[in-house]
mmCIF file of C-alpha atoms in Angstrom:
data_model
loop_
_atom_site.group_PDB
_atom_site.id
_atom_site.type_symbol
_atom_site.label_atom_id
_atom_site.label_comp_id
_atom_site.label_asym_id
_atom_site.label_seq_id
_atom_site.Cartn_x
_atom_site.Cartn_y
_atom_site.Cartn_z
ATOM 1 C CA MET A 1 -49.189 -1.442 -104.377
ATOM 2 C CA LYS A 2 -52.619 -2.859 -105.133
ATOM 3 C CA VAL A 3 -54.485 -3.846 -108.291
ATOM 4 C CA PHE A 4 -58.199 -2.959 -108.486
ATOM 5 C CA LYS A 5 -60.471 -4.412 -111.126
ATOM 6 C CA PHE A 6 -63.778 -2.684 -111.830
ATOM 7 C CA GLY A 7 -66.216 -4.696 -113.944
ATOM 8 C CA GLY A 8 -68.883 -3.426 -116.311
ATOM 9 C CA ALA A 9 -71.592 -3.250 -113.650
ATOM 10 C CA SER A 10 -69.436 -1.050 -111.404
ATOM 11 C CA ILE A 11 -69.070 1.644 -114.098
ATOM 12 C CA SER A 12 -72.381 1.195 -115.896
ATOM 13 C CA ASN A 13 -73.700 4.726 -115.361
ATOM 14 C CA LEU A 14 -72.884 8.204 -114.085
ATOM 15 C CA GLU A 15 -73.554 7.432 -110.418
ATOM 16 C CA ARG A 16 -71.450 4.294 -110.401
ATOM 17 C CA ILE A 17 -68.464 5.928 -112.055
ATOM 18 C CA LYS A 18 -68.657 8.641 -109.408
ATOM 19 C CA ALA A 19 -68.828 5.890 -106.770
ATOM 20 C CA VAL A 20 -65.507 4.534 -108.075
ATOM 21 C CA GLY A 21 -64.033 7.935 -107.329
ATOM 22 C CA GLU A 22 -65.429 7.757 -103.790
ATOM 23 C CA ILE A 23 -63.841 4.336 -103.303
ATOM 24 C CA LEU A 24 -60.436 5.577 -104.463
ATOM 25 C CA LEU A 25 -60.612 8.540 -102.092
ATOM 26 C CA GLN A 26 -60.513 5.977 -99.275
ATOM 27 C CA TYR A 27 -56.994 4.992 -100.407
ATOM 28 C CA PRO A 28 -55.295 8.430 -100.552
ATOM 29 C CA ASN A 29 -51.684 7.294 -100.252
ATOM 30 C CA GLU A 30 -51.867 3.924 -102.022
ATOM 31 C CA LYS A 31 -50.279 3.053 -105.344
ATOM 32 C CA ILE A 32 -53.131 1.447 -107.308
ATOM 33 C CA LEU A 33 -53.311 0.044 -110.825
ATOM 34 C CA ILE A 34 -56.924 0.030 -112.033
ATOM 35 C CA VAL A 35 -58.125 -2.483 -114.619
ATOM 36 C CA VAL A 36 -61.432 -1.516 -116.227
ATOM 37 C CA SER A 37 -64.021 -3.516 -118.169
ATOM 38 C CA ALA A 38 -66.396 -2.091 -120.769
ATOM 39 C CA MET A 39 -69.408 -0.241 -119.367
ATOM 40 C CA GLY A 40 -72.591 -2.177 -118.632
ATOM 41 C CA LYS A 41 -73.855 -3.989 -121.743
ATOM 42 C CA THR A 42 -71.406 -2.328 -124.137
ATOM 43 C CA THR A 43 -69.653 -5.593 -125.009
ATOM 44 C CA ASN A 44 -72.972 -7.184 -126.004
ATOM 45 C CA ALA A 45 -73.794 -4.151 -128.151
ATOM 46 C CA LEU A 46 -70.400 -4.299 -129.866
ATOM 47 C CA GLU A 47 -70.887 -8.016 -130.534
ATOM 48 C CA LYS A 48 -74.054 -7.138 -132.463
ATOM 49 C CA VAL A 49 -72.078 -4.569 -134.462
ATOM 50 C CA THR A 50 -69.506 -7.239 -135.319
ATOM 51 C CA GLU A 51 -72.162 -9.771 -136.352
ATOM 52 C CA ALA A 52 -73.927 -7.293 -138.630
ATOM 53 C CA PHE A 53 -70.650 -6.236 -140.242
ATOM 54 C CA PHE A 54 -69.413 -9.784 -140.788
ATOM 55 C CA GLU A 55 -72.744 -10.845 -142.291
ATOM 56 C CA GLY A 56 -72.580 -8.004 -144.813
ATOM 57 C CA ARG A 57 -75.144 -5.727 -143.159
ATOM 58 C CA GLN A 58 -72.816 -2.742 -143.214
ATOM 59 C CA GLU A 59 -75.411 0.012 -142.779
ATOM 60 C CA GLU A 60 -76.933 -1.791 -139.802
ATOM 61 C CA ALA A 61 -73.502 -2.217 -138.226
ATOM 62 C CA LEU A 62 -72.770 1.494 -138.599
ATOM 63 C CA ALA A 63 -76.184 2.441 -137.204
ATOM 64 C CA LEU A 64 -75.688 0.198 -134.179
ATOM 65 C CA PHE A 65 -72.289 1.726 -133.581
ATOM 66 C CA ILE A 66 -73.720 5.245 -133.710
ATOM 67 C CA GLY A 67 -75.908 4.287 -130.748
ATOM 68 C CA ILE A 68 -72.828 3.208 -128.779
ATOM 69 C CA LYS A 69 -71.049 6.436 -129.698
ATOM 70 C CA GLN A 70 -73.937 8.577 -128.533
ATOM 71 C CA GLN A 71 -74.201 6.716 -125.231
ATOM 72 C CA HIS A 72 -70.564 7.414 -124.375
ATOM 73 C CA LEU A 73 -70.566 11.005 -125.658
ATOM 74 C CA THR A 74 -73.702 11.818 -123.682
ATOM 75 C CA LEU A 75 -72.252 10.314 -120.527
ATOM 76 C CA SER A 76 -69.036 12.289 -120.963
ATOM 77 C CA LYS A 77 -70.987 15.581 -121.057
ATOM 78 C CA TYR A 78 -72.484 14.865 -117.629
ATOM 79 C CA LEU A 79 -69.340 13.331 -116.198
ATOM 80 C CA VAL A 80 -66.666 15.910 -116.991
ATOM 81 C CA TYR A 81 -66.895 19.678 -117.377
ATOM 82 C CA LEU A 82 -63.387 21.099 -117.277
ATOM 83 C CA ARG A 83 -61.973 18.207 -119.328
ATOM 84 C CA TRP A 84 -64.814 17.639 -121.774
ATOM 85 C CA GLN A 85 -62.801 18.666 -124.860
ATOM 86 C CA GLU A 86 -59.876 16.291 -124.289
ATOM 87 C CA THR A 87 -62.287 13.552 -123.220
ATOM 88 C CA GLU A 88 -64.381 13.900 -126.358
ATOM 89 C CA LYS A 89 -61.272 14.024 -128.546
ATOM 90 C CA ALA A 90 -59.953 10.781 -127.040
ATOM 91 C CA LEU A 91 -63.319 9.045 -127.440
ATOM 92 C CA LYS A 92 -63.574 10.088 -131.083
ATOM 93 C CA GLU A 93 -60.153 8.640 -131.839
ATOM 94 C CA PHE A 94 -61.400 5.240 -130.684
ATOM 95 C CA PHE A 95 -64.674 5.657 -132.589
ATOM 96 C CA THR A 96 -62.598 6.215 -135.729
ATOM 97 C CA GLU A 97 -60.749 2.922 -135.188
ATOM 98 C CA VAL A 98 -64.012 1.017 -135.497
ATOM 99 C CA GLU A 99 -65.634 3.153 -138.192
ATOM 100 C CA TRP A 100 -62.584 2.780 -140.406
ATOM 101 C CA LEU A 101 -62.979 -0.980 -140.178
ATOM 102 C CA LEU A 102 -66.778 -0.962 -140.640
ATOM 103 C CA HIS A 103 -66.508 0.947 -143.936
ATOM 104 C CA ASP A 104 -64.464 -1.922 -145.366
ATOM 105 C CA LYS A 105 -65.572 -5.467 -146.193
ATOM 106 C CA PRO A 106 -64.618 -8.549 -144.156
ATOM 107 C CA VAL A 107 -61.770 -10.549 -145.689
ATOM 108 C CA ARG A 108 -60.629 -12.369 -142.546
ATOM 109 C CA GLY A 109 -62.281 -14.651 -139.985
ATOM 110 C CA TYR A 110 -65.027 -13.585 -137.601
ATOM 111 C CA ASP A 111 -62.845 -13.886 -134.505
ATOM 112 C CA TYR A 112 -60.386 -11.354 -135.899
ATOM 113 C CA TYR A 113 -63.102 -8.739 -136.434
ATOM 114 C CA TYR A 114 -64.662 -9.543 -133.088
ATOM 115 C CA ASP A 115 -61.464 -8.567 -131.311
ATOM 116 C CA GLN A 116 -60.887 -5.399 -133.342
ATOM 117 C CA VAL A 117 -64.411 -4.110 -132.603
ATOM 118 C CA VAL A 118 -65.206 -5.414 -129.135
ATOM 119 C CA CYS A 119 -61.961 -4.189 -127.569
ATOM 120 C CA ILE A 120 -63.092 -0.585 -128.081
ATOM 121 C CA GLY A 121 -65.531 -0.944 -125.175
ATOM 122 C CA GLU A 122 -62.674 -1.051 -122.657
ATOM 123 C CA MET A 123 -60.858 1.821 -124.371
ATOM 124 C CA LEU A 124 -63.941 4.032 -124.049
ATOM 125 C CA SER A 125 -64.778 3.160 -120.434
ATOM 126 C CA SER A 126 -61.202 3.575 -119.210
ATOM 127 C CA THR A 127 -60.937 6.943 -120.976
ATOM 128 C CA LEU A 128 -64.093 8.171 -119.260
ATOM 129 C CA LEU A 129 -62.953 6.942 -115.851
ATOM 130 C CA SER A 130 -59.448 8.374 -116.167
ATOM 131 C CA ASN A 131 -60.747 11.799 -117.161
ATOM 132 C CA TYR A 132 -63.368 11.792 -114.421
ATOM 133 C CA LEU A 133 -60.734 10.994 -111.800
ATOM 134 C CA ALA A 134 -58.583 13.842 -113.080
ATOM 135 C CA GLU A 135 -61.655 16.092 -112.951
ATOM 136 C CA ILE A 136 -62.030 15.434 -109.203
ATOM 137 C CA ASN A 137 -58.291 15.935 -108.631
ATOM 138 C CA ILE A 138 -57.299 12.278 -108.445
ATOM 139 C CA LYS A 139 -54.131 12.440 -110.512
ATOM 140 C CA ASN A 140 -53.689 9.396 -112.727
ATOM 141 C CA ALA A 141 -51.975 8.074 -115.833
ATOM 142 C CA TRP A 142 -53.909 6.289 -118.597
ATOM 143 C CA VAL A 143 -52.269 3.378 -120.450
ATOM 144 C CA ASP A 144 -53.339 1.557 -123.618
ATOM 145 C CA VAL A 145 -52.995 -2.079 -122.570
ATOM 146 C CA ARG A 146 -52.523 -3.062 -126.200
ATOM 147 C CA ASP A 147 -49.042 -1.573 -125.885
ATOM 148 C CA ILE A 148 -48.394 -3.691 -122.802
ATOM 149 C CA ILE A 149 -49.924 -7.187 -122.921
ATOM 150 C CA ARG A 150 -48.522 -9.133 -125.844
ATOM 151 C CA THR A 151 -50.323 -12.241 -127.125
ATOM 152 C CA ASP A 152 -50.234 -14.637 -130.032
ATOM 153 C CA ASN A 153 -52.756 -14.251 -132.865
ATOM 154 C CA ASN A 154 -55.309 -16.704 -131.480
ATOM 155 C CA PHE A 155 -58.114 -14.165 -131.685
ATOM 156 C CA ARG A 156 -60.816 -14.283 -128.965
ATOM 157 C CA ASN A 157 -58.571 -16.457 -126.807
ATOM 158 C CA GLY A 158 -55.102 -14.960 -126.991
ATOM 159 C CA THR A 159 -52.224 -16.684 -125.222
ATOM 160 C CA VAL A 160 -50.086 -14.233 -123.268
ATOM 161 C CA ASP A 161 -46.392 -13.853 -124.052
ATOM 162 C CA TRP A 162 -45.318 -13.448 -120.436
ATOM 163 C CA ASP A 163 -41.696 -12.450 -121.090
ATOM 164 C CA THR A 164 -42.549 -9.628 -123.497
ATOM 165 C CA THR A 165 -45.488 -8.512 -121.357
ATOM 166 C CA ALA A 166 -43.294 -8.397 -118.242
ATOM 167 C CA MET A 167 -40.718 -6.301 -120.088
ATOM 168 C CA HIS A 168 -43.419 -3.847 -121.235
ATOM 169 C CA ILE A 169 -44.905 -3.526 -117.742
ATOM 170 C CA LYS A 170 -41.520 -2.866 -116.165
ATOM 171 C CA ASP A 171 -40.474 -0.405 -118.885
ATOM 172 C CA GLN A 172 -43.765 1.428 -119.464
ATOM 173 C CA VAL A 173 -46.033 0.979 -116.422
ATOM 174 C CA SER A 174 -43.776 0.886 -113.377
ATOM 175 C CA PRO A 175 -42.191 4.313 -114.124
ATOM 176 C CA LEU A 176 -45.662 5.919 -114.147
ATOM 177 C CA PHE A 177 -45.965 5.270 -110.412
ATOM 178 C CA LEU A 178 -43.042 7.599 -109.760
ATOM 179 C CA GLU A 179 -45.344 10.553 -110.459
ATOM 180 C CA ASN A 180 -48.817 9.036 -110.038
ATOM 181 C CA ASN A 181 -50.554 7.034 -107.345
ATOM 182 C CA ILE A 182 -53.151 5.802 -109.838
ATOM 183 C CA VAL A 183 -52.662 4.146 -113.242
ATOM 184 C CA VAL A 184 -55.760 3.308 -115.310
ATOM 185 C CA THR A 185 -55.739 0.620 -117.999
ATOM 186 C CA GLN A 186 -58.039 -1.912 -119.625
ATOM 187 C CA GLY A 187 -58.879 -5.536 -118.952
ATOM 188 C CA PHE A 188 -59.741 -8.341 -121.367
ATOM 189 C CA ILE A 189 -57.552 -7.170 -124.254
ATOM 190 C CA GLY A 190 -54.004 -7.289 -125.580
ATOM 191 C CA ALA A 191 -52.320 -7.144 -128.973
ATOM 192 C CA THR A 192 -50.161 -9.201 -131.316
ATOM 193 C CA ASP A 193 -46.657 -8.318 -132.533
ATOM 194 C CA GLU A 194 -48.413 -6.691 -135.513
ATOM 195 C CA ASN A 195 -50.419 -4.472 -133.118
ATOM 196 C CA GLU A 196 -53.691 -6.189 -133.947
ATOM 197 C CA SER A 197 -56.071 -6.208 -130.987
ATOM 198 C CA THR A 198 -56.787 -9.519 -129.274
ATOM 199 C CA THR A 199 -59.015 -10.564 -126.395
ATOM 200 C CA LEU A 200 -58.115 -12.992 -123.625
ATOM 201 C CA GLY A 201 -61.230 -15.142 -123.488
ATOM 202 C CA ARG A 202 -63.653 -15.808 -120.672
ATOM 203 C CA GLU A 203 -63.202 -13.591 -117.581
ATOM 204 C CA GLY A 204 -60.359 -11.862 -119.397
ATOM 205 C CA SER A 205 -60.527 -8.682 -117.301
ATOM 206 C CA ASP A 206 -59.927 -10.594 -114.067
ATOM 207 C CA PHE A 207 -57.035 -12.356 -115.792
ATOM 208 C CA SER A 208 -55.590 -9.001 -116.872
ATOM 209 C CA ALA A 209 -55.626 -7.847 -113.253
ATOM 210 C CA ALA A 210 -53.773 -11.012 -112.229
ATOM 211 C CA ILE A 211 -51.146 -10.513 -114.947
ATOM 212 C CA PHE A 212 -50.357 -7.005 -113.731
ATOM 213 C CA ALA A 213 -50.388 -8.096 -110.085
ATOM 214 C CA ASN A 214 -47.971 -10.938 -110.749
ATOM 215 C CA ILE A 215 -45.448 -8.853 -112.661
ATOM 216 C CA LEU A 216 -45.724 -5.794 -110.394
ATOM 217 C CA ASP A 217 -45.545 -7.960 -107.241
ATOM 218 C CA ALA A 218 -48.743 -6.395 -105.921
ATOM 219 C CA GLU A 219 -49.673 -6.893 -102.283
ATOM 220 C CA GLU A 220 -53.259 -7.787 -103.236
ATOM 221 C CA VAL A 221 -55.868 -7.722 -105.989
ATOM 222 C CA VAL A 222 -59.379 -6.426 -105.321
ATOM 223 C CA ILE A 223 -62.194 -7.347 -107.717
ATOM 224 C CA TRP A 224 -65.118 -4.970 -107.167
ATOM 225 C CA LYS A 225 -68.464 -6.641 -107.861
ATOM 226 C CA ASP A 226 -72.159 -6.058 -107.208
ATOM 227 C CA VAL A 227 -72.245 -8.758 -104.509
ATOM 228 C CA GLU A 228 -71.272 -8.482 -100.847
ATOM 229 C CA ALA A 229 -69.003 -11.531 -101.015
ATOM 230 C CA VAL A 230 -68.656 -14.947 -102.631
ATOM 231 C CA MET A 231 -71.723 -16.991 -101.665
ATOM 232 C CA ASN A 232 -72.141 -20.738 -101.268
ATOM 233 C CA ALA A 233 -75.011 -20.699 -103.789
ATOM 234 C CA ASP A 234 -76.714 -18.343 -106.212
ATOM 235 C CA PRO A 235 -78.721 -16.039 -103.898
ATOM 236 C CA SER A 236 -81.287 -15.370 -106.636
ATOM 237 C CA LYS A 237 -82.209 -19.069 -106.505
ATOM 238 C CA PHE A 238 -81.395 -19.769 -102.865
ATOM 239 C CA PRO A 239 -82.353 -16.925 -100.501
ATOM 240 C CA GLU A 240 -80.736 -18.857 -97.660
ATOM 241 C CA ALA A 241 -77.301 -18.669 -99.336
ATOM 242 C CA VAL A 242 -74.518 -17.565 -96.979
ATOM 243 C CA LYS A 243 -71.393 -15.455 -97.462
ATOM 244 C CA MET A 244 -68.007 -17.119 -97.287
ATOM 245 C CA PRO A 245 -65.487 -14.687 -95.756
ATOM 246 C CA GLU A 246 -62.458 -16.789 -96.715
ATOM 247 C CA LEU A 247 -61.635 -19.284 -99.441
ATOM 248 C CA SER A 248 -58.472 -20.967 -100.654
ATOM 249 C CA PHE A 249 -57.143 -20.683 -104.194
ATOM 250 C CA SER A 250 -57.700 -24.405 -104.695
ATOM 251 C CA GLU A 251 -61.305 -24.215 -103.526
ATOM 252 C CA VAL A 252 -62.079 -21.388 -105.951
ATOM 253 C CA ILE A 253 -60.527 -23.349 -108.813
ATOM 254 C CA GLU A 254 -62.713 -26.337 -107.919
ATOM 255 C CA MET A 255 -65.825 -24.146 -107.731
ATOM 256 C CA ALA A 256 -65.086 -22.597 -111.121
ATOM 257 C CA TYR A 257 -64.420 -26.006 -112.675
ATOM 258 C CA TYR A 258 -67.886 -27.163 -111.671
ATOM 259 C CA GLY A 259 -69.514 -24.036 -113.107
ATOM 260 C CA ALA A 260 -69.754 -21.553 -110.231
ATOM 261 C CA GLN A 261 -69.665 -17.957 -111.447
ATOM 262 C CA VAL A 262 -66.760 -16.938 -109.234
ATOM 263 C CA ILE A 263 -63.169 -16.420 -110.418
ATOM 264 C CA HIS A 264 -61.796 -18.210 -113.478
ATOM 265 C CA PRO A 265 -58.868 -20.584 -112.753
ATOM 266 C CA LYS A 266 -56.606 -18.752 -115.198
ATOM 267 C CA THR A 267 -56.946 -15.677 -112.961
ATOM 268 C CA ILE A 268 -55.949 -17.641 -109.865
ATOM 269 C CA LYS A 269 -52.727 -19.192 -111.201
ATOM 270 C CA PRO A 270 -50.624 -15.974 -111.541
ATOM 271 C CA LEU A 271 -51.721 -14.931 -108.042
ATOM 272 C CA GLU A 272 -51.071 -18.328 -106.496
ATOM 273 C CA ASN A 273 -47.584 -18.401 -108.038
ATOM 274 C CA LYS A 274 -46.609 -15.336 -105.992
ATOM 275 C CA ASN A 275 -48.985 -15.860 -103.069
ATOM 276 C CA ILE A 276 -50.897 -12.633 -103.795
ATOM 277 C CA PRO A 277 -54.294 -12.622 -102.045
ATOM 278 C CA LEU A 278 -57.449 -11.809 -103.979
ATOM 279 C CA LEU A 279 -60.347 -9.912 -102.403
ATOM 280 C CA VAL A 280 -63.895 -9.886 -103.762
ATOM 281 C CA LYS A 281 -65.617 -6.745 -102.484
ATOM 282 C CA SER A 282 -68.863 -4.880 -103.108
ATOM 283 C CA PHE A 283 -68.643 -1.549 -104.908
ATOM 284 C CA LEU A 284 -72.134 -0.837 -103.563
ATOM 285 C CA GLN A 285 -71.028 -1.371 -99.951
ATOM 286 C CA PRO A 286 -67.252 -0.923 -100.031
ATOM 287 C CA THR A 287 -66.811 -0.964 -96.257
ATOM 288 C CA LEU A 288 -67.926 -4.603 -96.056
ATOM 289 C CA PRO A 289 -65.044 -7.096 -95.757
ATOM 290 C CA GLY A 290 -66.076 -9.248 -98.735
ATOM 291 C CA THR A 291 -64.258 -12.526 -99.366
ATOM 292 C CA ARG A 292 -60.504 -13.060 -99.076
ATOM 293 C CA ILE A 293 -59.013 -15.733 -101.343
ATOM 294 C CA SER A 294 -55.491 -16.908 -100.564
ATOM 295 C CA SER A 295 -53.266 -19.958 -100.236
ATOM 296 C CA THR A 296 -54.558 -20.575 -96.706
ATOM 297 C CA ARG A 297 -56.671 -23.711 -96.456
ATOM 298 C CA VAL A 298 -60.128 -22.978 -95.057
ATOM 299 C CA LYS A 299 -61.946 -25.587 -92.975
ATOM 300 C CA ASN A 300 -65.625 -26.108 -92.188
ATOM 301 C CA LEU A 301 -66.982 -24.589 -95.385
ATOM 302 C CA PRO A 302 -70.745 -24.843 -95.921
ATOM 303 C CA PRO A 303 -72.074 -27.035 -98.741
ATOM 304 C CA ILE A 304 -71.417 -25.177 -101.989
ATOM 305 C CA ILE A 305 -74.202 -25.602 -104.543
ATOM 306 C CA VAL A 306 -73.722 -25.172 -108.286
ATOM 307 C CA ILE A 307 -76.623 -25.808 -110.655
ATOM 308 C CA LYS A 308 -76.231 -25.807 -114.421
ATOM 309 C CA GLU A 309 -79.322 -25.922 -116.603
ATOM 310 C CA LYS A 310 -79.629 -26.977 -120.261
ATOM 311 C CA GLN A 311 -77.052 -29.743 -120.097
ATOM 312 C CA VAL A 312 -76.426 -32.427 -122.701
ATOM 313 C CA LEU A 313 -75.104 -35.918 -122.003
ATOM 314 C CA ILE A 314 -73.167 -37.433 -124.909
ATOM 315 C CA LYS A 315 -72.316 -41.110 -124.964
ATOM 316 C CA PHE A 316 -69.292 -42.051 -127.095
ATOM 317 C CA GLN A 317 -69.312 -45.834 -127.531
ATOM 318 C CA SER A 318 -66.688 -47.827 -129.384
ATOM 319 C CA LYS A 319 -68.027 -49.179 -132.668
ATOM 320 C CA ASP A 320 -66.532 -52.655 -132.216
ATOM 321 C CA PHE A 321 -67.154 -53.018 -128.451
ATOM 322 C CA SER A 322 -63.434 -52.739 -127.721
ATOM 323 C CA PHE A 323 -62.184 -50.882 -124.638
ATOM 324 C CA VAL A 324 -62.352 -47.097 -124.880
ATOM 325 C CA SER A 325 -58.709 -46.026 -124.652
ATOM 326 C CA GLY A 326 -55.683 -45.040 -126.693
ATOM 327 C CA GLN A 327 -55.909 -43.263 -130.029
ATOM 328 C CA PRO A 328 -59.736 -42.904 -130.227
ATOM 329 C CA VAL A 329 -59.890 -41.143 -126.830
ATOM 330 C CA GLU A 330 -56.907 -38.941 -127.711
ATOM 331 C CA PHE A 331 -58.660 -38.065 -130.969
ATOM 332 C CA LEU A 332 -61.818 -37.150 -129.041
ATOM 333 C CA HIS A 333 -59.886 -34.963 -126.610
ATOM 334 C CA ASP A 334 -58.219 -33.165 -129.529
ATOM 335 C CA ILE A 335 -61.619 -32.385 -131.062
ATOM 336 C CA MET A 336 -62.959 -31.047 -127.768
ATOM 337 C CA GLU A 337 -59.874 -28.890 -127.280
ATOM 338 C CA HIS A 338 -60.127 -27.524 -130.830
ATOM 339 C CA LEU A 339 -63.795 -26.623 -130.283
ATOM 340 C CA HIS A 340 -63.060 -25.154 -126.824
ATOM 341 C CA LEU A 341 -65.524 -27.582 -125.253
ATOM 342 C CA ASP A 342 -65.144 -28.511 -121.586
ATOM 343 C CA SER A 343 -67.134 -31.318 -120.031
ATOM 344 C CA SER A 344 -68.386 -30.656 -116.508
ATOM 345 C CA LEU A 345 -68.942 -34.350 -115.775
ATOM 346 C CA ARG A 346 -67.176 -37.332 -117.286
ATOM 347 C CA GLN A 347 -67.505 -41.050 -116.654
ATOM 348 C CA HIS A 348 -65.876 -44.096 -118.234
ATOM 349 C CA THR A 349 -67.393 -47.496 -118.756
ATOM 350 C CA ALA A 350 -65.557 -50.391 -120.370
ATOM 351 C CA ILE A 351 -66.660 -49.545 -123.903
ATOM 352 C CA SER A 352 -67.946 -45.982 -123.676
ATOM 353 C CA LEU A 353 -67.189 -42.494 -122.436
ATOM 354 C CA LEU A 354 -69.984 -40.324 -121.035
ATOM 355 C CA CYS A 355 -69.512 -36.531 -121.083
ATOM 356 C CA CYS A 356 -71.802 -33.732 -119.952
ATOM 357 C CA PHE A 357 -71.684 -30.365 -121.764
ATOM 358 C CA ASP A 358 -73.463 -27.045 -121.872
ATOM 359 C CA ASP A 359 -75.935 -27.112 -124.773
ATOM 360 C CA THR A 360 -74.240 -25.242 -127.641
ATOM 361 C CA ASP A 361 -74.192 -25.420 -131.446
ATOM 362 C CA LYS A 362 -70.677 -26.871 -131.265
ATOM 363 C CA LEU A 363 -72.003 -30.197 -129.997
ATOM 364 C CA ALA A 364 -73.339 -31.135 -133.441
ATOM 365 C CA LEU A 365 -69.862 -30.673 -134.898
ATOM 366 C CA LEU A 366 -68.342 -32.656 -132.034
ATOM 367 C CA ALA A 367 -70.756 -35.530 -132.684
ATOM 368 C CA GLU A 368 -70.049 -35.440 -136.417
ATOM 369 C CA LYS A 369 -66.277 -35.557 -136.030
ATOM 370 C CA ALA A 370 -66.378 -38.139 -133.207
ATOM 371 C CA GLY A 371 -68.471 -40.411 -135.423
ATOM 372 C CA GLU A 372 -65.283 -41.532 -137.144
ATOM 373 C CA PHE A 373 -64.371 -43.637 -134.103
ATOM 374 C CA PHE A 374 -67.543 -43.823 -132.000
ATOM 375 C CA ASP A 375 -71.240 -44.438 -132.070
ATOM 376 C CA VAL A 376 -72.611 -41.196 -130.624
ATOM 377 C CA GLU A 377 -75.817 -40.697 -128.637
ATOM 378 C CA MET A 378 -77.100 -37.393 -127.221
ATOM 379 C CA LEU A 379 -79.537 -36.778 -124.400
ATOM 380 C CA ARG A 380 -80.694 -33.170 -123.955
ATOM 381 C CA GLY A 381 -82.810 -31.324 -121.403
ATOM 382 C CA LEU A 382 -80.756 -32.177 -118.310
ATOM 383 C CA ARG A 383 -79.756 -30.337 -115.142
ATOM 384 C CA LEU A 384 -76.385 -30.818 -113.465
ATOM 385 C CA ILE A 385 -76.264 -30.384 -109.694
ATOM 386 C CA THR A 386 -72.873 -30.199 -108.015
ATOM 387 C CA ILE A 387 -72.511 -30.143 -104.212
ATOM 388 C CA ARG A 388 -69.074 -29.420 -102.760
ATOM 389 C CA HIS A 389 -68.606 -30.442 -99.104
ATOM 390 C CA TYR A 390 -71.879 -32.308 -99.341
ATOM 391 C CA THR A 391 -73.937 -33.818 -96.583
ATOM 392 C CA GLU A 392 -76.428 -36.627 -97.038
ATOM 393 C CA ALA A 393 -79.189 -34.203 -96.122
ATOM 394 C CA GLU A 394 -78.141 -31.859 -98.952
ATOM 395 C CA ILE A 395 -78.008 -34.735 -101.434
ATOM 396 C CA GLU A 396 -81.507 -35.834 -100.454
ATOM 397 C CA ARG A 397 -82.763 -32.271 -100.674
ATOM 398 C CA PHE A 398 -81.766 -31.988 -104.324
ATOM 399 C CA THR A 399 -82.366 -35.530 -105.574
ATOM 400 C CA ASP A 400 -85.454 -36.740 -103.734
ATOM 401 C CA GLY A 401 -88.085 -37.723 -106.293
ATOM 402 C CA GLU A 402 -85.867 -36.789 -109.248
ATOM 403 C CA GLN A 403 -84.923 -38.968 -112.212
ATOM 404 C CA ILE A 404 -81.150 -39.343 -111.865
ATOM 405 C CA ILE A 405 -79.458 -40.036 -115.200
ATOM 406 C CA LEU A 406 -75.903 -40.158 -113.895
ATOM 407 C CA SER A 407 -74.242 -39.668 -110.522
ATOM 408 C CA GLN A 408 -70.683 -39.357 -109.297
ATOM 409 C CA LYS A 409 -69.218 -38.885 -105.818
ATOM 410 C CA THR A 410 -65.772 -38.231 -104.428
ATOM 411 C CA LYS A 411 -64.793 -37.520 -100.839
ATOM 412 C CA GLU A 412 -65.660 -33.809 -101.229
ATOM 413 C CA THR A 413 -67.915 -33.493 -104.273
ATOM 414 C CA ALA A 414 -71.165 -35.093 -105.388
ATOM 415 C CA GLN A 415 -72.662 -34.578 -108.848
ATOM 416 C CA PHE A 416 -76.051 -35.587 -110.179
ATOM 417 C CA LEU A 417 -77.295 -35.301 -113.730
ATOM 418 C CA ILE A 418 -81.065 -35.037 -113.554
ATOM 419 C CA ALA A 419 -83.790 -35.058 -116.196
ATOM 420 C CA GLU A 420 -85.566 -31.684 -116.197
ATOM 421 C CA ASN A 421 -89.281 -31.822 -115.528
#
């Protein structure tokens, strides 16, 4: 069996949902579990609902949610004809989940409400897709993933309880394939033991696909995107960017670590553990081969370019000019972990630690807390250039005439922190 993941762009409108049906018709005898994201910009819209509600702007939150309701109800009228009544009924049940919450007042933390509201996007999109597939005679079963993936109560970044989740998948999902070739469920979300919705953090839908693939022993996972394949650079910035037909799991993890918008490392680990290949394919041109990611080491890769704008360099220097080590550094790491801050470049000197971060509001809190042990200096307005499998010509291309603030090179990777013009 296979696991397919369709992201928000691939189901963002009527034509694209119908295109998903066309893709599935090319796999008539395959057992496929489909993991679906929220449609288009629905997650962003639901985030605005959550913000308005949490800030006490209840009427605004309800008005914003009405817009989301109408979008999905209107789409359903054009998408399904024979099944419009059951589709509308299912949608309205999920609308009620959110409206019930929005008529109350917040008494818990923002992250809790974020998860309860935002998760509805996946419930709505998967309901529409499942009913459309049934409409065109693609028999399928729909599953609420909140009954399947169990997490702790770390809202917005839930940690998966693998044992309980595996039991649920084997008891509730596997039997569905006895009567259906297709099972439709949601990505990005799970639930606690108290049945409170949680989300799985960054790239959670890809991670959901990997969880199912691992436990179901899938033969492969296919992530359907709006690109032909994984590229060696952002094609919107580098028209000369080339497709990479094959990559290794380790290479993708390295790329993601340095900021490439590919596949998050937490998605790779469950697949690597069972040697399940991952394909990145285009839903716009599904016959193209895309990129195959597996445990096979790939040689002779082109230079891979990752550029991150709006970077901040923070210098943590010991107050008494002692070596930077031991308890102060452990304390600093604990703060960064608590704030969910990852540095994309780090360099030690004898008495200081230099870290590069994306520019976020959390950095002020990091600096404040770190001030207990360190003198803290910040330098903003930087660009971080990372070149995997670099050549000297590529390094010169990106650094010639630039003001280099910090540089770092290993055998395979070169990084340069540059002052923006």
